Short mmCIF file of C-alpha atoms and ligand atoms in Angstrom, two decimals:
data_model
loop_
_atom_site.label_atom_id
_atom_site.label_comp_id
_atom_site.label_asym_id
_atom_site.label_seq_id
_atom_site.Cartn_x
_atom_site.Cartn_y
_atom_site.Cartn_z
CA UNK A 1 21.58 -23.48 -25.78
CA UNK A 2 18.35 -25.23 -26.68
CA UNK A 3 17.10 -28.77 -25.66
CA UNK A 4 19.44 -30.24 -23.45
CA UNK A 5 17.90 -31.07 -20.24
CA UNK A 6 14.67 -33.25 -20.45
CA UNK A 7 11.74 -32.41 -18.27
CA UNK A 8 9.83 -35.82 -17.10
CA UNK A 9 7.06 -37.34 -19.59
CA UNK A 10 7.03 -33.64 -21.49
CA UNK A 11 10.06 -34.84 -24.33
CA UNK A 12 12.42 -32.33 -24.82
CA UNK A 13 12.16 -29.24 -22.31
CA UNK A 14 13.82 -26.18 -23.87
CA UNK A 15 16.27 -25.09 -21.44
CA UNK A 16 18.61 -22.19 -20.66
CA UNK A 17 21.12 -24.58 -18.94
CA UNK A 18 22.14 -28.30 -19.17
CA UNK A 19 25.32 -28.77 -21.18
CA UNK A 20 27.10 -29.72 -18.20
CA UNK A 21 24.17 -32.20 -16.89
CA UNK A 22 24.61 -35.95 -18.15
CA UNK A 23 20.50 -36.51 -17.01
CA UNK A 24 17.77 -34.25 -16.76
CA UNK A 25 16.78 -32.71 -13.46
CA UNK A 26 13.72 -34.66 -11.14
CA UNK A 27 10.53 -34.11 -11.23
CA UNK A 28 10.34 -32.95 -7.57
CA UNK A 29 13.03 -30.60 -8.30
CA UNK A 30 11.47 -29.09 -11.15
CA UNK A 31 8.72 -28.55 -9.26
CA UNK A 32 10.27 -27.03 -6.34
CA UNK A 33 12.41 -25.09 -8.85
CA UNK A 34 10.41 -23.98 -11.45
CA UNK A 35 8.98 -20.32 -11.15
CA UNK A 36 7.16 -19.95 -13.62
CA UNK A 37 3.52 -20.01 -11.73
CA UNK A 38 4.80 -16.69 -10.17
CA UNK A 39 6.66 -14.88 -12.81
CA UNK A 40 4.76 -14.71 -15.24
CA UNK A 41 3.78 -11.97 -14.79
CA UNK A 42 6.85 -10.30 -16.31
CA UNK A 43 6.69 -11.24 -19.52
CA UNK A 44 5.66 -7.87 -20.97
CA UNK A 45 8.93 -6.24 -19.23
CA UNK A 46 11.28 -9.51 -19.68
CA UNK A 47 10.19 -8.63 -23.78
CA UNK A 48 10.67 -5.09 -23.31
CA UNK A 49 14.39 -5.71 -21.66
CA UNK A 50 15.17 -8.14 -24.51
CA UNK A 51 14.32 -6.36 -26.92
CA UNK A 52 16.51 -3.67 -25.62
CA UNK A 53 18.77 -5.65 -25.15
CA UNK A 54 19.16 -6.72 -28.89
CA UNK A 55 19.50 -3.10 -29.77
CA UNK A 56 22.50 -3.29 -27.53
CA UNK A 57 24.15 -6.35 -29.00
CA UNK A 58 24.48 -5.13 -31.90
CA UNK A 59 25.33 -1.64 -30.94
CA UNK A 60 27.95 -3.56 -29.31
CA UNK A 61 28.85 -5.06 -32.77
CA UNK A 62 27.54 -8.65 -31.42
CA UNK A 63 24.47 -8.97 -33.38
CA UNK A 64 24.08 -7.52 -37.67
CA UNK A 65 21.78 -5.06 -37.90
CA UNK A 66 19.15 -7.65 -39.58
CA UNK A 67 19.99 -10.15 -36.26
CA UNK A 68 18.74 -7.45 -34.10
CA UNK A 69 15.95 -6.65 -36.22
CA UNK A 70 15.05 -10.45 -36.48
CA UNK A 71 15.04 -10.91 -32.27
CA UNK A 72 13.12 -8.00 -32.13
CA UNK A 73 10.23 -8.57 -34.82
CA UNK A 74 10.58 -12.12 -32.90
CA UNK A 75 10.14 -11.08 -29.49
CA UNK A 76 7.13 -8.48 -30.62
CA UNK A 77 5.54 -11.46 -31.99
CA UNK A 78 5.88 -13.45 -28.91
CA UNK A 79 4.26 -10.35 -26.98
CA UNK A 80 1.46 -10.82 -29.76
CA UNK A 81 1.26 -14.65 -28.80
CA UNK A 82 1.03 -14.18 -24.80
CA UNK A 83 -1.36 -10.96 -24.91
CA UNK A 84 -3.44 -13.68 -26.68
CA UNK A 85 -3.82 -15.53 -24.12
CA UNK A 86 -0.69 -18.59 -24.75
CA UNK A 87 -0.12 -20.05 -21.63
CA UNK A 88 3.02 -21.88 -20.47
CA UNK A 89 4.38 -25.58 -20.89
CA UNK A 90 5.19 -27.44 -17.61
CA UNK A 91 8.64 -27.72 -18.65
CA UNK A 92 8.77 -23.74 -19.11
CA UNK A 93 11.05 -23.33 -15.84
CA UNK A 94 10.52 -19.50 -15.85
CA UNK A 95 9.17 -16.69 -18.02
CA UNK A 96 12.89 -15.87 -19.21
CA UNK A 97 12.90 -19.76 -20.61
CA UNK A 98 9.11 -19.45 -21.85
CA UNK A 99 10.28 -16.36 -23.87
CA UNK A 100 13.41 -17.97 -25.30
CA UNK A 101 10.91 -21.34 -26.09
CA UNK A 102 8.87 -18.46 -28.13
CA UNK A 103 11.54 -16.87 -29.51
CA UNK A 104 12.95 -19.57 -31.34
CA UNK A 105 9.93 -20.91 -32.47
CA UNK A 106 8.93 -17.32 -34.23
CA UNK A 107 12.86 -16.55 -35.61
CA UNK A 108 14.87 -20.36 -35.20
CA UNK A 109 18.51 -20.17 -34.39
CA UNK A 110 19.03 -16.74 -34.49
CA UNK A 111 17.04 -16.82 -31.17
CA UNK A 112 20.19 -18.19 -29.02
CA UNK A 113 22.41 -15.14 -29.75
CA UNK A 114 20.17 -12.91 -27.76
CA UNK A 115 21.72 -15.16 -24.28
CA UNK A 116 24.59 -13.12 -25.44
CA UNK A 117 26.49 -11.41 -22.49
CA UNK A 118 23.45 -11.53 -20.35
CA UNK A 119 22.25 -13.69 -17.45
CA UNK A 120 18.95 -14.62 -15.51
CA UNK A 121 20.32 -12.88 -12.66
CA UNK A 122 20.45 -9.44 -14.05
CA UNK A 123 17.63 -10.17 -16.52
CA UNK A 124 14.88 -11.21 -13.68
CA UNK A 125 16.53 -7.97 -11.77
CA UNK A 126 15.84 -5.90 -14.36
CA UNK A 127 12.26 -7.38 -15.18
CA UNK A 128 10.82 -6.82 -11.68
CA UNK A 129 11.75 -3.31 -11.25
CA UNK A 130 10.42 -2.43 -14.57
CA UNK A 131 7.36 -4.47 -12.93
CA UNK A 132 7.84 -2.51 -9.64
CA UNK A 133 8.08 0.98 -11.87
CA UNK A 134 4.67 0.21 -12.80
CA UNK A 135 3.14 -1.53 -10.57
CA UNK A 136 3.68 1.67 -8.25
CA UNK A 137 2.01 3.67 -10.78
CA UNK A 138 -1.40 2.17 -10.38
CA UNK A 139 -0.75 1.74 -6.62
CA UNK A 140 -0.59 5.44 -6.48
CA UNK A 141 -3.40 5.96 -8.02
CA UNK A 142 -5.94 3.27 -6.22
CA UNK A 143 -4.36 5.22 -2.65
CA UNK A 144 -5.30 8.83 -4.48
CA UNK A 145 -8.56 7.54 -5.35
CA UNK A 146 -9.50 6.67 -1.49
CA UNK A 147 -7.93 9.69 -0.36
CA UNK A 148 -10.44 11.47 -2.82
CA UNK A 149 -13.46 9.18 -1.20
CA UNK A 150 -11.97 10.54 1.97
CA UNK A 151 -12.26 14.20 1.08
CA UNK A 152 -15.83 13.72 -0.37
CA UNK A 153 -17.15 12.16 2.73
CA UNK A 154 -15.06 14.85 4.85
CA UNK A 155 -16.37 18.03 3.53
CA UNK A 156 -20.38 15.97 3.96
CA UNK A 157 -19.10 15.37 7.68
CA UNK A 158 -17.78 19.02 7.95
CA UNK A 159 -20.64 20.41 10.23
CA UNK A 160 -21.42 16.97 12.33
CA UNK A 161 -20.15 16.77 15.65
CA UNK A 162 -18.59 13.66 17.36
CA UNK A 163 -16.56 12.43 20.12
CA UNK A 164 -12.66 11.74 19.67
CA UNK A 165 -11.44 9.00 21.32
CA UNK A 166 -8.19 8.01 23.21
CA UNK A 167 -7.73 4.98 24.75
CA UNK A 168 -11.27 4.10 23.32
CA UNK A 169 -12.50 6.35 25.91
CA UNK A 170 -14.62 9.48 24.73
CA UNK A 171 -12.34 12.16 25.11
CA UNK A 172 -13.54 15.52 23.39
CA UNK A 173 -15.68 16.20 20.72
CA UNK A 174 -14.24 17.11 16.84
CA UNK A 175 -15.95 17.35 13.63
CA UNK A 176 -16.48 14.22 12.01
CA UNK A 177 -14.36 16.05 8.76
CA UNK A 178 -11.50 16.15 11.24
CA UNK A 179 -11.86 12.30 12.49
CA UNK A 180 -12.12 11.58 8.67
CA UNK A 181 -9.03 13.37 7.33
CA UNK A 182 -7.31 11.71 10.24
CA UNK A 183 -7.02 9.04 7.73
CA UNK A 184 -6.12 10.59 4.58
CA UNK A 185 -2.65 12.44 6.18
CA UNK A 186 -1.34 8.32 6.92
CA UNK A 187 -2.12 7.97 3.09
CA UNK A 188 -0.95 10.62 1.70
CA UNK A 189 2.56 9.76 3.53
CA UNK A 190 2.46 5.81 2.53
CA UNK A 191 2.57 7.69 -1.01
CA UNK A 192 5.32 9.34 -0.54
CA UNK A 193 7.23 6.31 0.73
CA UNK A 194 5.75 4.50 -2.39
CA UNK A 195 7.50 7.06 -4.75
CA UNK A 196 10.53 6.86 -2.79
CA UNK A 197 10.47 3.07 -3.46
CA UNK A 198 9.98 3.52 -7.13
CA UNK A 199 13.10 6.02 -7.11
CA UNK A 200 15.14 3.06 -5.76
CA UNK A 201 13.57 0.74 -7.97
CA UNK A 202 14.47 2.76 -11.27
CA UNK A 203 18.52 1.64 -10.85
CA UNK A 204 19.00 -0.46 -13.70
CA UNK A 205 20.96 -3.70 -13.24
CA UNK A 206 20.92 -5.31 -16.63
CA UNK A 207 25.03 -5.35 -17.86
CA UNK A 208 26.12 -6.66 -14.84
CA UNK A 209 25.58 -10.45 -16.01
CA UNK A 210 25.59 -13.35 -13.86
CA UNK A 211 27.94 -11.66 -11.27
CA UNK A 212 31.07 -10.09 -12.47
CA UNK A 213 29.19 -7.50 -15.47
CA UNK A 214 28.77 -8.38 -19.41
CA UNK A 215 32.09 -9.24 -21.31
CA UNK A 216 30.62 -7.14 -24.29
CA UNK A 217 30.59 -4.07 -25.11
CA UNK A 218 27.12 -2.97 -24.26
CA UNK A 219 25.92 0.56 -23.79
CA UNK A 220 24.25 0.97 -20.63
CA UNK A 221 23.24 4.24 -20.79
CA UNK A 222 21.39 3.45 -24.06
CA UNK A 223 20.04 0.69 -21.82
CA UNK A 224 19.11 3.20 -19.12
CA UNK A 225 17.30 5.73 -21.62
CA UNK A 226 14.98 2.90 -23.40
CA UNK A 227 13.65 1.11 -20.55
CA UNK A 228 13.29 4.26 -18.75
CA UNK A 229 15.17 4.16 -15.59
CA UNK A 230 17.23 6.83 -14.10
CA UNK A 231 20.31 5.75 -12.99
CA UNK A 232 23.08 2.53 -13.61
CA UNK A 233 23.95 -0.01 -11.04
CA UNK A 234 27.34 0.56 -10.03
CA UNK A 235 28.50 -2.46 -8.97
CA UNK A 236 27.62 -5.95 -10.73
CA UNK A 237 27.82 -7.79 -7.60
CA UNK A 238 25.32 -5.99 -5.72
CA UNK A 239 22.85 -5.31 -8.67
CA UNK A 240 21.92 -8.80 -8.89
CA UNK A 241 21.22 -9.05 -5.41
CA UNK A 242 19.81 -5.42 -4.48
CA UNK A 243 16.46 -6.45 -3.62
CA UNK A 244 16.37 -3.15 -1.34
CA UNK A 245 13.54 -1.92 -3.80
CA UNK A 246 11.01 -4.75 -3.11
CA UNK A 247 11.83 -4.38 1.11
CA UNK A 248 10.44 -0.74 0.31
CA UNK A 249 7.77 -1.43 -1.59
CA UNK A 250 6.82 -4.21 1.10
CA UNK A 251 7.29 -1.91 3.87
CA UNK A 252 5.53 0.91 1.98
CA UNK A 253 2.31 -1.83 1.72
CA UNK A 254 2.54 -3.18 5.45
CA UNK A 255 2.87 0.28 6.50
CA UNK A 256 -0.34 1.58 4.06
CA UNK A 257 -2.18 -1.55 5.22
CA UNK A 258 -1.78 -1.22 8.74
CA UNK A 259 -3.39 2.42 7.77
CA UNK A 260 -6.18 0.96 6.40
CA UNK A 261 -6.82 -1.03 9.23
CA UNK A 262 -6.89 1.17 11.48
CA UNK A 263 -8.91 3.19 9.51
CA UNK A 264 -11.60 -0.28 9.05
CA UNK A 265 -11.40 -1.02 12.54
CA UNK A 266 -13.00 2.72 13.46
CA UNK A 267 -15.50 2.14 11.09
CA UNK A 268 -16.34 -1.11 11.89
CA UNK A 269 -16.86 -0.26 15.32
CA UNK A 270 -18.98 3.28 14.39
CA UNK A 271 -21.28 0.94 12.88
CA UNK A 272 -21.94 -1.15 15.93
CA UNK A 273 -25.50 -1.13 17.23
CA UNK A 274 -23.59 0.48 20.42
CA UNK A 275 -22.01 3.13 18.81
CA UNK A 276 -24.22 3.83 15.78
CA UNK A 277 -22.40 6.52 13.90
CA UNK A 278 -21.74 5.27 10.29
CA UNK A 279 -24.49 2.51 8.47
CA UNK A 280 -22.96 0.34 6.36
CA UNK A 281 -24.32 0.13 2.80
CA UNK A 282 -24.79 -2.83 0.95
CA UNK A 283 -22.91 -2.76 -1.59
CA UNK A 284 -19.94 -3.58 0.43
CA UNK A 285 -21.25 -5.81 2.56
CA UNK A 286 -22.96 -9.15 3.14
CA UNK A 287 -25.40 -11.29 5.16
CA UNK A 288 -25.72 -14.19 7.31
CA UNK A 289 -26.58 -17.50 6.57
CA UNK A 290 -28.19 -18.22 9.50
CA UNK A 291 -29.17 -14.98 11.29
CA UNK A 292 -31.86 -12.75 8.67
CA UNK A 293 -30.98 -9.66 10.41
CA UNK A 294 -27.46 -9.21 9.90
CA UNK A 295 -25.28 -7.04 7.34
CA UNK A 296 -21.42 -7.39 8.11
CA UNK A 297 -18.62 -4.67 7.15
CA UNK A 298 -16.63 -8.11 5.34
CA UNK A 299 -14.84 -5.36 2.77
CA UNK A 300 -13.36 -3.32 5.94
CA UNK A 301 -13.08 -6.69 8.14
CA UNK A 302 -11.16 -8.36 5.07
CA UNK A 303 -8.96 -4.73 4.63
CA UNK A 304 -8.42 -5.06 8.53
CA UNK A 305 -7.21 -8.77 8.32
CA UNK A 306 -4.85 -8.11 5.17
CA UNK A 307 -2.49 -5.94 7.17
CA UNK A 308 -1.28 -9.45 8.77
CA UNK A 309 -0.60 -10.64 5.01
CA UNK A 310 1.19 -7.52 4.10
CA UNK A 311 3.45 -7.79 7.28
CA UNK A 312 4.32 -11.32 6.67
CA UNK A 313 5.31 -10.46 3.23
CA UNK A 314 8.12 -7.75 4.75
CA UNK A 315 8.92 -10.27 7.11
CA UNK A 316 9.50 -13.04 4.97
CA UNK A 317 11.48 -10.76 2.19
CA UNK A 318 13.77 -9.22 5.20
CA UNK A 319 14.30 -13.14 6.70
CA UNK A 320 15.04 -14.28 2.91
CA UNK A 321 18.18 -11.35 3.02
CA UNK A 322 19.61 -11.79 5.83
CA UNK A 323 22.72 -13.67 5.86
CA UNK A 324 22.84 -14.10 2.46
CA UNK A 325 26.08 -14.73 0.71
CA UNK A 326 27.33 -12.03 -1.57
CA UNK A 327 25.15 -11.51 -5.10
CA UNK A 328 22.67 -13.73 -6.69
CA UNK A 329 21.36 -17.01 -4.80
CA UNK A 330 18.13 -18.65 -5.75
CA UNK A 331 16.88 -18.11 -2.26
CA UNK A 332 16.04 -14.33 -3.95
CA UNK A 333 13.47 -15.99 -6.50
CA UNK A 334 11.02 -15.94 -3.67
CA UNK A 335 11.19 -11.95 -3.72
CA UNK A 336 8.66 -12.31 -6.38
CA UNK A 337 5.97 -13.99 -4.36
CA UNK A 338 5.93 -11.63 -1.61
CA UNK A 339 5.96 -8.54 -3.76
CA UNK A 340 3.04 -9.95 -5.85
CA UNK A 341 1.35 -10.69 -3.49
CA UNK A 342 1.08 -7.89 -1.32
CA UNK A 343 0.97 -5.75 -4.17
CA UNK A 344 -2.11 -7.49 -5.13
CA UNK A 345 -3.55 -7.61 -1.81
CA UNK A 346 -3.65 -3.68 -2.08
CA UNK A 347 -4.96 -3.53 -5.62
CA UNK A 348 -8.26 -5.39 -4.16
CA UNK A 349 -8.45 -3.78 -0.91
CA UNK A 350 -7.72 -0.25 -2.01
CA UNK A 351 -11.12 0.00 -4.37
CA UNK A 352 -13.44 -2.14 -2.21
CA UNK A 353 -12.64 0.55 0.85
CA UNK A 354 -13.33 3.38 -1.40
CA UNK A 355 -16.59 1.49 -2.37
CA UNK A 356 -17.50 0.79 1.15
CA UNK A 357 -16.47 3.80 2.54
CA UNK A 358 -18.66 5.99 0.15
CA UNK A 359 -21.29 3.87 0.50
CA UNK A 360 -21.83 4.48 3.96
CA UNK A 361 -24.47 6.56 5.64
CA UNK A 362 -23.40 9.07 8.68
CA UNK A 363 -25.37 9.05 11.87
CA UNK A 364 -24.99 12.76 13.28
CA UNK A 365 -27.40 12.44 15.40
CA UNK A 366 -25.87 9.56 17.00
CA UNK A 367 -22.72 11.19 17.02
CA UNK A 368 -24.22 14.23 18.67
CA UNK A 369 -25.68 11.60 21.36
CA UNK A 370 -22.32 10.17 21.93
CA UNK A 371 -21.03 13.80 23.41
CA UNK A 372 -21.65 13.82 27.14
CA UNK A 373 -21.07 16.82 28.99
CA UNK A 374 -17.89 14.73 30.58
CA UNK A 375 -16.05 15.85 27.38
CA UNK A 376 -15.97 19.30 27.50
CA UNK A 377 -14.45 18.15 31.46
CA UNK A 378 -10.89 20.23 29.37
CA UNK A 379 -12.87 22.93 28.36
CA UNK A 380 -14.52 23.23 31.79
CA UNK A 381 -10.96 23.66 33.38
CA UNK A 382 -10.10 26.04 30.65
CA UNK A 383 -12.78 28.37 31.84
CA UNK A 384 -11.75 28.34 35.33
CA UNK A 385 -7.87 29.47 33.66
CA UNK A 386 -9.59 32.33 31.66
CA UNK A 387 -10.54 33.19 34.67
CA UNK A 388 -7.11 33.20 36.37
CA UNK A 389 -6.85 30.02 37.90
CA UNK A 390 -4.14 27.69 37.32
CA UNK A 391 -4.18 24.61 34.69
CA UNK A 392 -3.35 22.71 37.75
CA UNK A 393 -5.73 23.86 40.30
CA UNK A 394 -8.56 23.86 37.57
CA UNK A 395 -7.87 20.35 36.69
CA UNK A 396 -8.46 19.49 40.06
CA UNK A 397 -11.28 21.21 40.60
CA UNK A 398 -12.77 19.68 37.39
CA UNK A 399 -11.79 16.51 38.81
CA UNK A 400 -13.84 16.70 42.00
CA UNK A 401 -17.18 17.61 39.90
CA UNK A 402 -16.41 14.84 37.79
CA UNK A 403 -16.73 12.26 40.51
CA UNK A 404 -19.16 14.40 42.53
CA UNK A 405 -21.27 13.80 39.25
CA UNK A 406 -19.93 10.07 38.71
CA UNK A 407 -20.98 9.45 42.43
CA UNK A 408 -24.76 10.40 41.64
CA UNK A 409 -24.62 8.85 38.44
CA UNK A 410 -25.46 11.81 36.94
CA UNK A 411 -23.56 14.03 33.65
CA UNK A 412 -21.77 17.05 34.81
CA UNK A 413 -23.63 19.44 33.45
CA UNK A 414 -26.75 18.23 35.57
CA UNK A 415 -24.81 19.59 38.87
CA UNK A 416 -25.97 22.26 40.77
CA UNK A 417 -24.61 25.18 40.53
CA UNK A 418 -23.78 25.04 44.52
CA UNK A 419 -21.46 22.20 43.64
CA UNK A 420 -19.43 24.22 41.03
CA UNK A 421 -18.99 27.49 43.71
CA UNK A 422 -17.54 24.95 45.89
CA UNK A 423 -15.24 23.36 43.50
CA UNK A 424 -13.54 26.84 42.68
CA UNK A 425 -14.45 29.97 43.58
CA UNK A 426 -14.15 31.65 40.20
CA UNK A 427 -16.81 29.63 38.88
CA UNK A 428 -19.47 32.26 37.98
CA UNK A 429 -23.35 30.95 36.49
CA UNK A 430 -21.99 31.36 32.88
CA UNK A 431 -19.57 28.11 33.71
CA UNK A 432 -22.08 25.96 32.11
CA UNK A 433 -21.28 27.75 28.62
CA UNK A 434 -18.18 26.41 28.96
CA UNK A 435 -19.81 22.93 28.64
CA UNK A 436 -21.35 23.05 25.44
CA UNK A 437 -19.73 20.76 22.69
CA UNK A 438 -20.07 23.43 19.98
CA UNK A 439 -18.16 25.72 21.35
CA UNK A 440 -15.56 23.25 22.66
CA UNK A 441 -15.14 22.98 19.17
CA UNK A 442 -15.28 26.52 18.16
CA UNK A 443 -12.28 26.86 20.31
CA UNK A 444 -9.89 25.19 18.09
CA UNK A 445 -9.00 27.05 15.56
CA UNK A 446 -5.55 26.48 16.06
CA UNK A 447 -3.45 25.33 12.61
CA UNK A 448 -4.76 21.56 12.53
CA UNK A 449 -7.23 22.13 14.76
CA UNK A 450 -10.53 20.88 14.77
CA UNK A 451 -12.25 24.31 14.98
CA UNK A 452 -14.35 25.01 11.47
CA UNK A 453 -11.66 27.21 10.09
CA UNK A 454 -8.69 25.18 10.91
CA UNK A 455 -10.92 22.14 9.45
CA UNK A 456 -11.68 23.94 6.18
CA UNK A 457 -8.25 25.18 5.42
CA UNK A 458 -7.44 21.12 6.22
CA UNK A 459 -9.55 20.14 4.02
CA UNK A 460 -8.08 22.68 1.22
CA UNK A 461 -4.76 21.71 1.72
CA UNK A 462 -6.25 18.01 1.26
CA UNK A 463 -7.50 18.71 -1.87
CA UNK A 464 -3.97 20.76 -2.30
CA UNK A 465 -2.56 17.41 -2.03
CA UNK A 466 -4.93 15.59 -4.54
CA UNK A 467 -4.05 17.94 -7.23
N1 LIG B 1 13.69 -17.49 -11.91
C1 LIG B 1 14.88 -16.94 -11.37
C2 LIG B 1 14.52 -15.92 -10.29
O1 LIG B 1 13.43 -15.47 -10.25
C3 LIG B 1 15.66 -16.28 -12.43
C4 LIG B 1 17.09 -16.18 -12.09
C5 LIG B 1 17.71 -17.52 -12.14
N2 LIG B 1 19.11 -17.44 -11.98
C6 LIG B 1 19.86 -18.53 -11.84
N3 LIG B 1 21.11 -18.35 -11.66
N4 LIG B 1 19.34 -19.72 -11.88
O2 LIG B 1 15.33 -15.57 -9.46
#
């Protein structure tokens, strides 16, 4: 099992494979081959599955009690070695080979009957969902802890008026809670997709072996209930392939950073010299080399710009599956790049938009600026319908006062009241009520609303949703 194939210049490269090999593999294939730079990362799951593993050899009657024992006293001492800080050989192809290098050099021989009934292929299965498993765990909690910077800022913003926007075009004016909490529902759903993923992630493959499932023995429900996952592959074929788990969890990150770049790219805007609603703290942001004067939003503009790096990573895992032959192919090693990475793309973006988002100062009275009479032009119309007209007809005769205004470059509410009689007759001299921003938003109290008491019981159930 040990020391067949030779890795260039290193001597002897331990090796999981090579009895069948007359010469050692090249150096250019080792290098395209080996995987070790990106796997790593496993290690404290590949020891956890091996260790369970042992337990299952020789509940399987493969292993003595004392062989299982041995491996596993072995394999905690390996954990001992790389949570100090021991670093792989060049010839390690993988972090399944640097453990079985460790192993035998902590236990000797006894090391190669762990290989027992096991392959790679379910093995490196097994180790990146129990990587997944956790991994989602954290995520979870870096998402909650925005969400909470979200709610913060929301119930500060609760009595500051601003103008909504569609199409980038002022549209009508909200509370600056509701614009807010606009982004926390997105996150609160990429959550729940998250979760969903780590459901599908918790199917345990290990048992099914290279392809065809062990030839021993091996309880898999034991295997199930140690490492923690709740349910058993139920096909060997497709367990060593199923890398449905990682498309979620890449779709789940695309999908959560495309959130947060929308959610940058308002920000980043609001703190525009032209908009001025939001400063941006310094904390969070930097300078320029050249011009004294500026501080850039480079936390929310990096965010922004990893939603391109999270999309590539679905694309590239959903490219790598398609038209793939049945079960394991070492096309599939790549799975572990993408998922890393985007996973850790998140884990640095997900903190630093907390930081920059609570760091930033709200501009109400630029906000309050922003809301020209033109965007209570709705509410205008809804006064004339109060009053019996039409939706129809009032939107027309909104319409005309709109461009009878644009035409003399003035705001609507600067009209005469001659021009509103001759709009519609049913406008009376209380019409220009009907144009103040505060009650525009007074109005909508509707459930999700962005009237103050649909905002506060939005902001409850927001918190509802923290707990
Ligand atoms: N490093 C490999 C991977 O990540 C482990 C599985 C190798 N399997 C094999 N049949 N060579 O996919």
């Amino acid at each position: 099992m040990s020391g067949h194939g030779v890795a260039a210049g290193s001597g002897k490269a331990h090796k999981l494979w090579g009895g069948r090999f007359a010469s050692g593999p090249a150096p250019a294939f080792d290098a395209l081959n080996n995987s070790i730079g990106v796997d790593f990362r496993l290690w404290p799951f590949d020891v956890r599955l091996s260790k369970a593993w042992a337990v299952g050899l020789w509940n399987a009657g493969v292993l003595t009690l004392d062989e299982s024992r041995t491996i596993e006293r072995g394999l905690d001492a390996v954990a001992v070695r790389l949570e100090a800080g021991e670093t792989p050989i060049p010839s390690d192809e993988d972090v399944h080979t640097l453990i079985d290098r460790l192993l035998h050099e902590e236990v000797g021989d006894v090391a190669a009957k762990l290989h027992t009934g096991r392959s790679r292929n379910d093995q490196v299965a097994t180790a990146t969902r129990l990587w997944t498993m956790d991994a989602l765990q954290h995520l979870d909690l870096a998402i909650r802890e925005l969400q909470q910077v979200i709610v913060d800022r929301a119930a500060e913003a609760e009595p500051m008026l601003m103008p909504a926007y569609t199409h980038l075009q002022r549209a009508q004016p909200v509370s600056a809670a509701h614009w807010l909490l606009a982004h926390f529902w997105p996150l609160d759903r990429d959550r729940a997709r998250l979760r969903a993923a780590a459901r599908s992630a918790a199917v345990l493959p290990l048992g099914s072996g290279a392809v065809a499932g062990s030839a021993y023995p091996v309880s898999r429900t034991l295997l199930q209930g140690t490492l923690g996952f709740d349910a058993i592959s139920p096909n060997s074929m497709d367990a060593v392939s199923d890398r449905d788990f990682v498309a979620e969890v890449l779709f789940g990150c695309a999908l959560a950073a495309g959130h947060l770049s929308r959610f940058a790219e308002d920000l980043i805007i609001y703190g525009t010299s032209e908009f001025g609603f939001v400063r941006f703290g310094e904390r969070f942001s930097s300078g320029s080399s050249m011009m004294p004067q500026k501080r850039n939003p480079d936390a929310l503009e990096i965010a922004r710009g990893s939603a391109a790096r999270a999309l590539g990573d679905l694309t590239a895992l959903l490219a790598t599956i398609k038209g793939l032959p049945s079960s394991y192919n070492k096309d599939l090693q790549d799975d572990k790049r993408v998922l890393f990475d985007a996973v850790d793309m998140m884990t640095l973006v997900l903190p630093a938009f907390a930081g920059s988002l609570g760091e930033i100062r709200f501009r109400p009275d630029r906000m309050r600026a922003a809301l020209s009479s033109g965007l209570m032009a709705t509410d205008l119309a809804d006064y004339l319908v109060r009053r019996g007209a039409t939706f129809r007809e009032a939107h027309g005769a909104v319409g005309r006062l709109v461009r009878e205004a644009e035409e003399q470059g003035i705001e609507l509410d600067a009209l005469p009241a001659a021009s509103f009689s001759a709009a519609h007759h049913l406008f009376g001299a209380d019409a220009s009520d009907a144009l103040s921003a505060e009650r525009s938003v007074e109005l909508r109290n509707v459930d999700g609303g962005t009237g103050p008491d649909a905002v506060r019981t939005q902001l409850d159930q927001a918190r509802a949703a923290l707990r």
